[in-house]
Short mmCIF file of C-alpha atoms and ligand atoms in Angstrom, two decimals:
data_model
loop_
_atom_site.label_atom_id
_atom_site.label_comp_id
_atom_site.label_asym_id
_atom_site.label_seq_id
_atom_site.Cartn_x
_atom_site.Cartn_y
_atom_site.Cartn_z
CA MET A 1 0.00 0.00 0.00
CA ASN A 2 1.15 3.51 -0.67
CA HIS A 3 1.51 5.12 2.73
CA GLN A 4 2.57 8.44 1.21
CA LEU A 5 -1.09 8.96 0.41
CA THR A 6 -3.44 10.77 2.77
CA PRO A 7 -6.77 10.32 0.96
CA TYR A 8 -9.01 12.06 3.44
CA PHE A 9 -6.68 14.94 4.33
CA THR A 10 -5.86 15.56 0.66
CA LYS A 11 -9.53 15.79 -0.28
CA LEU A 12 -10.24 18.01 2.71
CA LYS A 13 -7.45 20.37 1.65
CA GLU A 14 -8.94 20.60 -1.84
CA TYR A 15 -12.36 21.26 -0.36
CA ALA A 16 -11.12 24.01 1.96
CA LYS A 17 -9.47 25.82 -0.97
CA LYS A 18 -12.65 25.92 -3.03
CA ASP A 19 -14.82 29.01 -3.24
CA ARG A 20 -17.75 27.08 -1.85
CA VAL A 21 -21.11 28.51 -0.76
CA PRO A 22 -21.61 26.75 2.57
CA LEU A 23 -25.36 26.31 2.91
CA ASP A 24 -24.80 23.38 5.26
CA VAL A 25 -23.65 23.01 8.86
CA PRO A 26 -21.48 23.96 10.76
CA GLY A 27 -22.80 27.44 11.43
CA HIS A 28 -19.47 29.27 11.46
CA LYS A 29 -19.62 28.88 7.65
CA MET A 30 -15.99 27.99 7.11
CA GLY A 31 -14.81 30.62 9.55
CA LEU A 32 -16.84 33.56 8.26
CA PHE A 33 -18.62 34.05 11.57
CA TYR A 34 -15.72 35.31 13.66
CA ASN A 35 -15.20 34.48 17.29
CA ASP A 36 -12.25 34.81 19.70
CA MET A 37 -10.67 31.65 18.35
CA THR A 38 -10.77 32.77 14.74
CA SER A 39 -8.33 35.61 15.32
CA ILE A 40 -5.85 33.41 17.21
CA LEU A 41 -6.09 30.15 15.25
CA GLY A 42 -6.99 31.65 11.91
CA GLU A 43 -9.82 31.27 9.42
CA GLU A 44 -7.98 28.39 7.81
CA LEU A 45 -8.70 26.08 10.75
CA PHE A 46 -12.42 26.74 10.40
CA LYS A 47 -12.29 26.09 6.66
CA PHE A 48 -11.18 22.56 7.48
CA ASP A 49 -13.91 22.12 10.06
CA VAL A 50 -16.58 20.87 7.67
CA ASN A 51 -19.27 18.31 8.33
CA ALA A 52 -19.79 15.69 5.62
CA PRO A 53 -19.94 17.65 2.37
CA ASP A 54 -20.10 16.16 -1.09
CA GLY A 55 -16.87 14.30 -1.91
CA LEU A 56 -15.66 13.85 1.65
CA ASP A 57 -17.38 10.52 2.26
CA ASN A 58 -19.44 9.53 5.28
CA LEU A 59 -17.93 7.96 8.37
CA ASN A 60 -20.98 5.79 8.98
CA VAL A 61 -21.08 4.38 5.44
CA PRO A 62 -17.57 4.90 4.11
CA LYS A 63 -17.24 4.29 0.40
CA GLY A 64 -14.70 6.89 -0.69
CA VAL A 65 -11.80 8.74 0.94
CA ILE A 66 -12.65 7.64 4.49
CA LYS A 67 -12.73 4.02 3.35
CA GLU A 68 -9.33 4.46 1.68
CA ALA A 69 -7.87 6.22 4.72
CA GLN A 70 -9.14 3.50 7.05
CA ALA A 71 -7.65 0.78 4.83
CA LEU A 72 -4.22 2.45 4.94
CA PHE A 73 -4.60 2.88 8.67
CA ALA A 74 -5.47 -0.79 9.19
CA ASP A 75 -2.39 -1.76 7.20
CA ALA A 76 -0.06 0.50 9.21
CA PHE A 77 -1.41 -0.77 12.52
CA GLN A 78 -1.27 -4.40 11.33
CA ALA A 79 -5.01 -5.01 11.48
CA GLU A 80 -7.55 -6.20 8.91
CA HIS A 81 -10.05 -3.44 9.62
CA ALA A 82 -9.83 0.02 11.14
CA PHE A 83 -12.71 2.22 12.22
CA PHE A 84 -12.00 5.88 12.91
CA LEU A 85 -13.45 7.31 16.11
CA THR A 86 -13.91 10.96 17.00
CA GLY A 87 -15.02 10.35 20.58
CA GLY A 88 -11.81 8.91 21.95
CA THR A 89 -11.06 5.35 22.94
CA THR A 90 -13.91 5.71 25.42
CA LEU A 91 -16.23 5.36 22.45
CA GLY A 92 -14.24 2.41 21.12
CA ILE A 93 -14.50 0.60 24.44
CA LEU A 94 -18.27 1.13 24.49
CA ALA A 95 -18.56 -0.37 21.01
CA LEU A 96 -16.26 -3.32 21.78
CA ILE A 97 -18.10 -4.35 24.92
CA MET A 98 -21.64 -3.59 23.80
CA SER A 99 -21.16 -5.53 20.57
CA THR A 100 -19.62 -8.51 22.37
CA ALA A 101 -21.79 -9.12 25.44
CA LYS A 102 -25.49 -8.71 26.05
CA ALA A 103 -27.06 -8.23 29.47
CA LYS A 104 -25.94 -10.92 31.91
CA GLU A 105 -23.28 -12.31 29.62
CA LYS A 106 -19.84 -12.38 31.16
CA ILE A 107 -16.58 -10.64 30.27
CA ILE A 108 -13.37 -11.46 32.11
CA MET A 109 -11.11 -8.47 32.79
CA PRO A 110 -8.62 -7.07 35.28
CA ARG A 111 -10.14 -4.89 38.01
CA ASN A 112 -7.89 -1.89 37.26
CA VAL A 113 -9.91 -0.98 34.17
CA HIS A 114 -10.66 2.56 33.04
CA LYS A 115 -14.03 4.19 33.74
CA SER A 116 -15.10 3.78 30.10
CA ILE A 117 -15.20 0.02 30.65
CA ILE A 118 -17.45 0.41 33.68
CA SER A 119 -19.73 2.68 31.62
CA ALA A 120 -19.82 0.01 28.90
CA LEU A 121 -20.74 -2.64 31.48
CA ILE A 122 -23.62 -0.49 32.70
CA MET A 123 -24.85 0.12 29.17
CA SER A 124 -24.54 -3.48 28.01
CA GLY A 125 -25.60 -5.07 31.30
CA ALA A 126 -22.70 -7.52 31.03
CA ILE A 127 -21.29 -9.15 34.15
CA PRO A 128 -17.62 -8.38 34.80
CA ILE A 129 -15.58 -11.29 36.09
CA PHE A 130 -12.63 -9.56 37.64
CA VAL A 131 -9.06 -10.80 37.79
CA GLU A 132 -7.00 -9.14 40.51
CA PRO A 133 -4.03 -7.42 38.88
CA VAL A 134 -0.56 -7.60 40.39
CA ILE A 135 -0.30 -4.76 42.91
CA ASP A 136 3.03 -2.99 43.15
CA GLU A 137 3.13 -2.19 46.86
CA ASP A 138 6.20 -0.03 46.51
CA LEU A 139 4.66 2.27 43.93
CA GLY A 140 1.06 1.82 45.00
CA ILE A 141 -0.21 1.01 41.51
CA ALA A 142 -1.94 -1.93 39.83
CA ASN A 143 0.07 -3.59 37.08
CA HIS A 144 -0.36 -6.60 34.78
CA MET A 145 -2.97 -9.36 34.83
CA PRO A 146 -1.33 -12.58 36.09
CA LEU A 147 -1.83 -15.52 33.75
CA ASP A 148 -2.63 -18.05 36.50
CA ALA A 149 -5.39 -15.91 37.95
CA LEU A 150 -6.81 -15.39 34.47
CA LYS A 151 -6.74 -19.13 33.74
CA LYS A 152 -8.63 -19.75 36.99
CA GLN A 153 -11.40 -17.36 36.02
CA ILE A 154 -11.62 -18.84 32.53
CA ALA A 155 -12.01 -22.32 34.08
CA LEU A 156 -14.68 -21.05 36.51
CA HIS A 157 -16.55 -19.12 33.81
CA PRO A 158 -16.29 -21.10 30.57
CA ASP A 159 -19.47 -19.36 29.36
CA ALA A 160 -17.75 -15.92 29.31
CA LYS A 161 -17.91 -14.19 25.95
CA ALA A 162 -14.55 -12.47 26.08
CA VAL A 163 -11.39 -11.60 27.94
CA LEU A 164 -10.44 -7.94 28.00
CA VAL A 165 -6.79 -6.97 28.40
CA ILE A 166 -5.27 -3.55 29.13
CA ASN A 167 -2.29 -3.38 26.80
CA PRO A 168 -0.33 -1.76 28.34
CA THR A 169 -1.61 -0.21 31.57
CA TYR A 170 -1.49 3.55 32.01
CA PHE A 171 1.91 2.97 33.62
CA GLY A 172 3.20 0.92 30.66
CA VAL A 173 3.07 -2.58 32.11
CA ALA A 174 2.11 -5.33 29.66
CA SER A 175 0.53 -8.70 30.39
CA ASN A 176 1.39 -11.79 28.36
CA MET A 177 -0.73 -10.84 25.36
CA LYS A 178 0.31 -13.78 23.20
CA GLU A 179 -0.50 -16.44 25.79
CA ILE A 180 -3.71 -14.70 26.78
CA VAL A 181 -4.85 -14.76 23.15
CA ASP A 182 -3.99 -18.46 22.79
CA ILE A 183 -5.72 -19.55 26.00
CA THR A 184 -8.75 -17.36 25.40
CA HIS A 185 -9.25 -18.55 21.83
CA GLN A 186 -8.89 -22.17 22.95
CA HIS A 187 -11.91 -21.49 25.16
CA HIS A 188 -13.84 -19.92 22.26
CA MET A 189 -13.89 -16.47 23.76
CA LEU A 190 -12.95 -13.21 22.07
CA VAL A 191 -9.91 -11.17 23.05
CA LEU A 192 -10.63 -7.46 23.41
CA ALA A 193 -7.88 -4.97 24.15
CA ASP A 194 -7.88 -1.53 25.72
CA GLU A 195 -4.84 -0.06 23.99
CA ALA A 196 -5.49 3.55 24.96
CA HIS A 197 -1.81 3.84 25.89
CA GLY A 198 -0.27 1.55 23.31
CA SER A 199 -1.00 2.77 19.79
CA HIS A 200 2.69 3.48 19.10
CA MET A 201 3.93 0.03 20.12
CA VAL A 202 3.33 -1.55 16.72
CA PHE A 203 6.18 0.53 15.32
CA SER A 204 8.94 -0.86 17.53
CA ASP A 205 10.14 -4.37 18.31
CA ALA A 206 11.58 -3.03 21.56
CA LEU A 207 8.10 -2.28 22.88
CA PRO A 208 5.38 -4.71 23.97
CA MET A 209 3.50 -6.62 21.30
CA THR A 210 0.17 -5.05 20.29
CA ALA A 211 -3.11 -6.90 20.53
CA MET A 212 -3.32 -7.24 16.74
CA GLN A 213 0.24 -8.62 16.55
CA ALA A 214 -0.67 -11.17 19.21
CA GLY A 215 -3.76 -12.31 17.28
CA ALA A 216 -6.47 -10.59 19.38
CA ASP A 217 -9.83 -9.92 17.80
CA LEU A 218 -10.56 -6.30 18.67
CA SER A 219 -8.65 -3.35 20.04
CA ALA A 220 -9.56 0.24 20.88
CA THR A 221 -6.56 2.53 20.67
CA SER A 222 -5.96 6.23 21.38
CA ILE A 223 -3.95 7.52 18.45
CA HIS A 224 -4.14 10.94 20.11
CA LYS A 225 -2.35 9.78 23.25
CA THR A 226 0.85 8.37 21.80
CA SER A 227 0.78 8.61 18.00
CA GLY A 228 0.43 12.31 17.33
CA SER A 229 -3.15 12.85 16.17
CA LEU A 230 -5.49 15.46 17.67
CA THR A 231 -7.05 14.84 21.08
CA GLN A 232 -10.11 12.56 20.96
CA SER A 233 -9.13 10.86 17.71
CA SER A 234 -8.92 7.12 18.22
CA ALA A 235 -9.56 3.93 16.31
CA ILE A 236 -10.92 0.43 16.63
CA LEU A 237 -8.72 -2.23 15.06
CA ALA A 238 -10.13 -5.63 14.18
CA GLN A 239 -9.14 -8.89 12.56
CA GLY A 240 -10.35 -12.45 11.99
CA SER A 241 -13.83 -13.89 11.85
CA ARG A 242 -14.60 -14.62 15.50
CA PHE A 243 -16.32 -11.32 16.18
CA ASP A 244 -19.64 -10.20 14.70
CA TYR A 245 -18.61 -7.60 12.12
CA GLN A 246 -22.15 -6.33 11.43
CA ARG A 247 -22.93 -5.92 15.10
CA LEU A 248 -19.66 -4.10 15.74
CA VAL A 249 -20.38 -1.65 12.92
CA ALA A 250 -23.96 -1.15 14.12
CA THR A 251 -22.74 -0.49 17.65
CA ILE A 252 -20.12 2.00 16.51
CA HIS A 253 -22.93 3.84 14.69
CA MET A 254 -24.97 3.87 17.92
CA VAL A 255 -22.28 5.60 19.93
CA GLN A 256 -20.47 7.69 17.29
CA SER A 257 -21.57 11.23 16.50
CA THR A 258 -23.41 11.77 13.23
CA SER A 259 -21.27 14.91 12.86
CA PRO A 260 -17.72 13.60 13.23
CA SER A 261 -15.03 16.27 13.26
CA ALA A 262 -13.23 16.50 9.91
CA LEU A 263 -10.17 17.85 11.74
CA LEU A 264 -10.02 14.73 13.88
CA LEU A 265 -10.53 12.40 10.93
CA ALA A 266 -7.85 14.20 8.93
CA SER A 267 -5.49 14.07 11.88
CA LEU A 268 -5.85 10.29 12.02
CA ASP A 269 -5.01 10.09 8.33
CA VAL A 270 -1.87 12.22 8.62
CA ALA A 271 -0.75 10.73 11.95
CA ARG A 272 -0.84 7.29 10.34
CA LYS A 273 1.45 8.48 7.55
CA ALA A 274 3.84 10.20 9.96
CA MET A 275 4.00 7.19 12.27
CA TYR A 276 4.42 4.76 9.37
CA PHE A 277 7.49 6.58 8.08
CA GLN A 278 9.00 8.03 11.23
CA ALA A 279 7.92 6.23 14.39
CA SER A 280 10.27 3.29 14.22
CA GLU A 281 13.39 5.43 13.99
CA LYS A 282 12.15 8.00 16.50
CA ILE A 283 11.39 5.33 19.08
CA GLN A 284 14.74 3.65 18.43
CA THR A 285 16.47 6.97 19.08
CA LEU A 286 14.33 7.82 22.10
CA LEU A 287 14.72 4.60 24.12
CA PRO A 288 18.48 4.85 24.85
CA LYS A 289 17.92 8.44 25.94
CA VAL A 290 15.15 7.32 28.29
CA ARG A 291 17.45 4.65 29.74
CA ASP A 292 20.13 7.27 30.13
CA ILE A 293 17.92 9.69 32.06
CA ILE A 294 16.69 6.82 34.25
CA PHE A 295 20.32 5.98 35.02
CA LYS A 296 21.08 9.62 35.85
CA ILE A 297 17.97 10.12 38.00
CA ASN A 298 18.83 6.97 39.92
CA LYS A 299 22.11 8.58 40.94
CA LEU A 300 20.17 11.42 42.59
CA LYS A 301 19.40 11.11 46.28
CA GLY A 302 15.74 10.51 47.10
CA LEU A 303 14.55 9.66 43.59
CA LYS A 304 14.03 6.37 41.82
CA ALA A 305 13.18 6.03 38.15
CA TYR A 306 11.82 2.63 37.11
CA THR A 307 13.42 0.42 34.52
CA LYS A 308 11.89 -2.28 32.39
CA GLU A 309 13.66 -4.88 34.57
CA ASP A 310 11.85 -3.61 37.67
CA PHE A 311 8.55 -4.68 36.10
CA LEU A 312 9.84 -7.89 34.53
CA ASN A 313 11.01 -8.89 38.02
CA GLN A 314 7.40 -8.60 39.18
CA GLY A 315 6.28 -11.04 36.49
CA ALA A 316 5.20 -8.58 33.82
CA THR A 317 5.84 -9.81 30.28
CA HIS A 318 6.99 -6.49 28.92
CA PHE A 319 7.15 -2.79 29.69
CA ASP A 320 6.62 0.21 27.46
CA GLU A 321 9.74 2.24 28.12
CA THR A 322 8.15 5.42 26.78
CA LYS A 323 6.43 5.64 30.17
CA LEU A 324 8.80 7.15 32.72
CA ILE A 325 7.82 6.52 36.32
CA ILE A 326 9.69 8.45 38.99
CA LYS A 327 9.21 7.56 42.64
CA VAL A 328 9.60 10.74 44.66
CA SER A 329 8.67 9.72 48.20
CA GLY A 330 12.36 9.48 49.10
CA LEU A 331 12.45 13.28 48.90
CA GLY A 332 9.79 13.58 51.57
CA LEU A 333 7.31 14.65 48.90
CA THR A 334 4.19 12.97 47.64
CA GLY A 335 3.72 12.52 43.92
CA PHE A 336 0.96 15.12 44.12
CA GLU A 337 3.34 17.71 45.61
CA MET A 338 5.98 16.88 43.02
CA TYR A 339 3.40 17.30 40.24
CA HIS A 340 2.65 20.84 41.39
CA ILE A 341 6.29 21.80 42.00
CA LEU A 342 7.28 20.60 38.53
CA SER A 343 4.42 22.57 37.02
CA GLU A 344 4.80 25.80 38.98
CA LYS A 345 8.58 26.05 39.40
CA PHE A 346 9.85 24.32 36.27
CA ASP A 347 7.01 24.62 33.75
CA ILE A 348 7.02 20.87 33.35
CA GLN A 349 3.68 19.14 32.86
CA VAL A 350 3.76 15.48 33.79
CA GLU A 351 0.92 13.12 32.94
CA LEU A 352 -0.20 12.25 36.44
CA ALA A 353 0.71 11.91 40.07
CA GLU A 354 0.06 9.08 42.46
CA THR A 355 0.85 8.91 46.16
CA ASN A 356 4.50 8.01 45.68
CA LEU A 357 5.22 8.85 42.06
CA VAL A 358 4.83 10.97 38.99
CA LEU A 359 4.34 9.52 35.52
CA CYS A 360 5.83 11.15 32.42
CA VAL A 361 4.50 10.03 29.05
CA LEU A 362 7.20 10.29 26.38
CA SER A 363 6.57 9.84 22.68
CA VAL A 364 7.77 10.36 19.13
CA GLY A 365 7.43 14.10 19.85
CA THR A 366 9.70 14.12 22.92
CA THR A 367 12.88 16.17 22.43
CA ASP A 368 16.33 16.10 24.07
CA GLN A 369 15.50 19.45 25.68
CA HIS A 370 12.40 17.97 27.34
CA LEU A 371 14.49 15.21 28.91
CA GLU A 372 17.26 17.60 29.90
CA ARG A 373 14.82 19.99 31.60
CA LEU A 374 13.26 17.11 33.48
CA TYR A 375 16.69 15.98 34.64
CA VAL A 376 17.68 19.49 35.76
CA ALA A 377 14.42 19.79 37.72
CA CYS A 378 15.00 16.39 39.37
CA LYS A 379 18.58 17.32 40.26
CA THR A 380 17.53 20.68 41.73
CA LEU A 381 14.75 19.10 43.77
CA SER A 382 16.98 16.27 44.93
CA GLU A 383 19.51 18.83 46.24
CA GLN A 384 16.76 20.88 47.84
CA TYR A 385 14.69 18.15 49.46
CA SER A 386 16.75 15.00 49.94
CA ASN A 387 18.06 16.05 53.34
CA GLN A 388 14.73 16.90 54.85
CA VAL A 389 13.05 14.63 57.34
CA LEU A 390 10.76 12.22 55.56
CA ASN A 391 7.22 12.94 56.59
CA VAL A 392 5.50 11.67 53.51
CA ALA A 393 1.93 10.66 53.81
CA SER A 394 1.71 7.61 55.99
CA TYR A 395 -1.04 6.23 53.77
CA LYS A 396 -0.23 2.85 52.29
CA PRO A 397 -2.21 1.80 49.25
CA LYS A 398 -4.54 -0.97 50.31
CA GLY A 399 -3.74 -3.29 47.45
CA ASN A 400 -7.17 -4.75 46.83
CA PHE A 401 -10.51 -3.69 45.43
CA PRO A 402 -13.95 -3.85 47.09
CA GLU A 403 -16.07 -6.97 46.75
CA ALA A 404 -18.94 -7.02 44.24
CA TYR A 405 -22.52 -7.65 45.32
CA VAL A 406 -24.39 -7.20 42.01
CA ARG A 407 -23.39 -6.37 38.45
CA PRO A 408 -22.84 -2.65 37.71
CA ARG A 409 -26.02 -2.22 35.68
CA SER A 410 -28.30 -3.52 38.49
CA ALA A 411 -26.85 -1.12 41.03
CA TYR A 412 -26.92 1.74 38.54
CA HIS A 413 -30.67 1.25 37.99
CA ALA A 414 -31.55 0.57 41.64
CA PRO A 415 -33.28 3.15 43.85
CA THR A 416 -30.57 5.21 45.53
CA ARG A 417 -29.87 7.49 48.44
CA ASN A 418 -26.89 9.56 49.52
CA VAL A 419 -24.88 8.66 52.61
CA LYS A 420 -21.92 10.36 54.25
CA TYR A 421 -18.54 8.66 53.85
CA GLU A 422 -18.45 7.79 57.55
CA ASP A 423 -21.87 6.07 57.38
CA ALA A 424 -21.24 4.19 54.16
CA VAL A 425 -19.37 1.06 55.25
CA GLY A 426 -21.39 -2.00 54.24
CA GLU A 427 -23.52 -0.10 51.70
CA ILE A 428 -23.66 -1.04 48.00
CA ALA A 429 -22.32 1.65 45.67
CA ALA A 430 -24.63 2.95 42.97
CA GLU A 431 -21.96 5.09 41.30
CA SER A 432 -18.33 4.94 40.24
CA VAL A 433 -15.74 6.88 42.19
CA MET A 434 -12.37 7.56 40.66
CA ILE A 435 -9.29 9.65 41.02
CA TYR A 436 -8.59 11.57 37.83
CA PRO A 437 -6.19 10.92 36.25
CA PRO A 438 -5.76 7.93 35.89
CA GLY A 439 -9.55 7.51 35.85
CA ILE A 440 -9.44 3.97 37.17
CA PRO A 441 -12.46 3.60 39.48
CA ILE A 442 -11.63 2.66 43.05
CA LEU A 443 -15.32 1.88 43.45
CA ILE A 444 -17.90 0.82 40.85
CA PRO A 445 -21.68 0.37 41.03
CA GLY A 446 -22.55 -2.90 42.72
CA GLU A 447 -19.47 -3.04 44.98
CA ILE A 448 -19.66 -3.05 48.77
CA ILE A 449 -18.06 0.01 50.37
CA ASP A 450 -15.50 -0.96 53.02
CA GLN A 451 -13.47 1.07 55.52
CA ALA A 452 -10.27 0.74 53.49
CA LEU A 453 -12.02 2.36 50.53
CA VAL A 454 -13.25 5.27 52.66
CA ASP A 455 -9.74 5.77 54.06
CA GLU A 456 -8.27 5.69 50.57
CA LEU A 457 -10.70 8.29 49.33
CA LEU A 458 -10.12 10.59 52.31
CA PHE A 459 -6.40 10.34 51.71
CA TYR A 460 -6.73 11.34 48.04
CA ILE A 461 -8.95 14.27 49.01
CA SER A 462 -6.36 15.42 51.56
CA GLN A 463 -3.79 15.40 48.75
CA GLY A 464 -5.90 17.69 46.57
CA SER A 465 -6.65 15.01 43.94
CA THR A 466 -9.58 15.42 41.61
CA ILE A 467 -12.31 13.00 42.59
CA LEU A 468 -14.82 12.08 39.92
CA SER A 469 -18.17 10.83 41.14
CA GLU A 470 -21.81 11.78 40.81
CA SER A 471 -22.23 12.82 44.44
CA GLU A 472 -21.19 15.91 46.28
CA GLN A 473 -17.80 15.46 48.01
CA GLY A 474 -18.24 13.69 51.35
CA TYR A 475 -21.15 11.56 50.14
CA PHE A 476 -21.62 8.31 48.23
CA LYS A 477 -24.63 7.45 46.15
CA VAL A 478 -25.62 4.00 47.38
CA VAL A 479 -28.39 1.55 46.69
CA ASP A 480 -31.40 2.23 48.88
CA LYS A 481 -31.84 -1.25 50.25
CA LEU A 482 -35.11 -0.42 51.96
CA THR A 483 -36.87 0.28 48.70
CA TRP A 484 -34.88 -2.42 46.89
CA PRO A 485 -35.85 -5.54 48.78
CA LYS A 486 -36.24 -7.74 45.75
CA TRP A 487 -33.17 -6.86 43.82
CA GLU A 488 -32.97 -10.28 42.23
CA GLU A 489 -36.33 -9.66 40.57
CA ILE A 490 -35.30 -6.22 39.43
CA ASP A 491 -32.03 -7.67 38.26
CA ASN A 492 -33.89 -10.16 36.11
CA GLU A 493 -35.71 -7.41 34.29
CA LEU A 494 -32.66 -5.44 33.21
C1 LIG B 501 -6.62 2.72 30.25
C2 LIG B 501 -7.51 3.68 29.52
N1 LIG B 501 -8.47 3.20 28.73
C3 LIG B 501 -9.29 4.01 28.04
C4 LIG B 501 -9.17 5.38 28.10
C5 LIG B 501 -10.10 6.25 27.33
O1 LIG B 501 -9.40 6.83 26.26
P1 LIG B 501 -9.81 8.23 25.60
O2 LIG B 501 -9.31 9.30 26.51
O3 LIG B 501 -9.14 8.19 24.27
O4 LIG B 501 -11.30 8.26 25.49
C6 LIG B 501 -8.15 5.94 28.91
C7 LIG B 501 -7.97 7.38 29.03
O5 LIG B 501 -7.17 7.89 29.76
C8 LIG B 501 -7.32 5.06 29.65
O6 LIG B 501 -6.36 5.53 30.46
#
């Protein structure tokens, strides 16, 4: 295939140059209705922001330039089919799960899944069968899905429709994708992958194998996160004949906008070309530099940067070395404090903070100057803080997740009431609660609230973390058991 071509972007450029009378939407009429953005970003941007005019194909029934762009994209990402998404990987996850499992059908997955998966479980009504991920006590994060625990759940639930794998986790840790695919297919289940953080991996042998390379059926991947397209542009990748193609397409149509952004579609087209020609070399050049900065940071007092070997020693199959994890608690700082210091004093924006660490996401766009400035900041802070008395938060991540009482959809549709944190132990959650980022729920609808969960939440609040939930801070939305005495009956109806 000719990867020099950018069918959609090329046609869009031609369209934007025409002297067209725009009697269609959008209402800014190719930038003629000025607003504050027009003067900063220019009319040109708005000229490209068209809906689905003649000649630019239709994302829901692609027959022209979108079809061609998707075919090139599938080829570059080593899949048979690619479906462009303008609502992020969140939308891809919804489509993957809703097209795979109906209400009360089971999907096996690790518990450290992203909120979009919980939303998909509520919408589909599927029952999650959770596998406890390996918890890294030192860092306080959840890592890969252990193969033995997965095998156990497959044996206990042979009727499950699919196994979902996070490849890799937000922190870059990869499970044994190849073996998971083999075992899962032997049991006639589909393999779905959340590759929100792994779209770039296909371009380097030094990085973990992608779901498509391992033979998985479906993957949802955020091109915007690590492959250079505009934010919210993602894709579903698919291959083989195990999944229901028609149902997948129908489900994508259900959740996708009927007015997809042309800018996002074009950015997927051009990002594919750029990655196809440049990513391999850029990643090859980047990785030794990452190892070098890890080595240098590890010479600084109070800081520890994590190597691939650190995760392999915990049983992970692979690690995406474009994720740089720095443990900062040895400086007497929490990750949250470090996050703010780096931002305010050094103009460095890291991806996220956790209790003990900060996570930097590096990519094909990372420059030597970025790494150098990070190192200088680490060195300065090490000199400034490493001699202070350690009084870091005494909180120790609890290392397990609450127990489930009913599937997420049942609790979501149950009658609810609000209870204060201190009165909530023993209640059944009717909402998800998560720290953002990473957006991995610490509580999901249907789980029983325990004291450890309340303590965890209070700790995150004390650290100034953003808590995402439906309730006002200090309260949980829980199932009102008094008006929900026959939940089994209600459960049967949903
Ligand atoms: C593990 C994981 N899955 C899925 C998503 C959703 O991706 P998107 O932001 O592209 O909707 C995210 C977003 O951060 C994520 O971290």
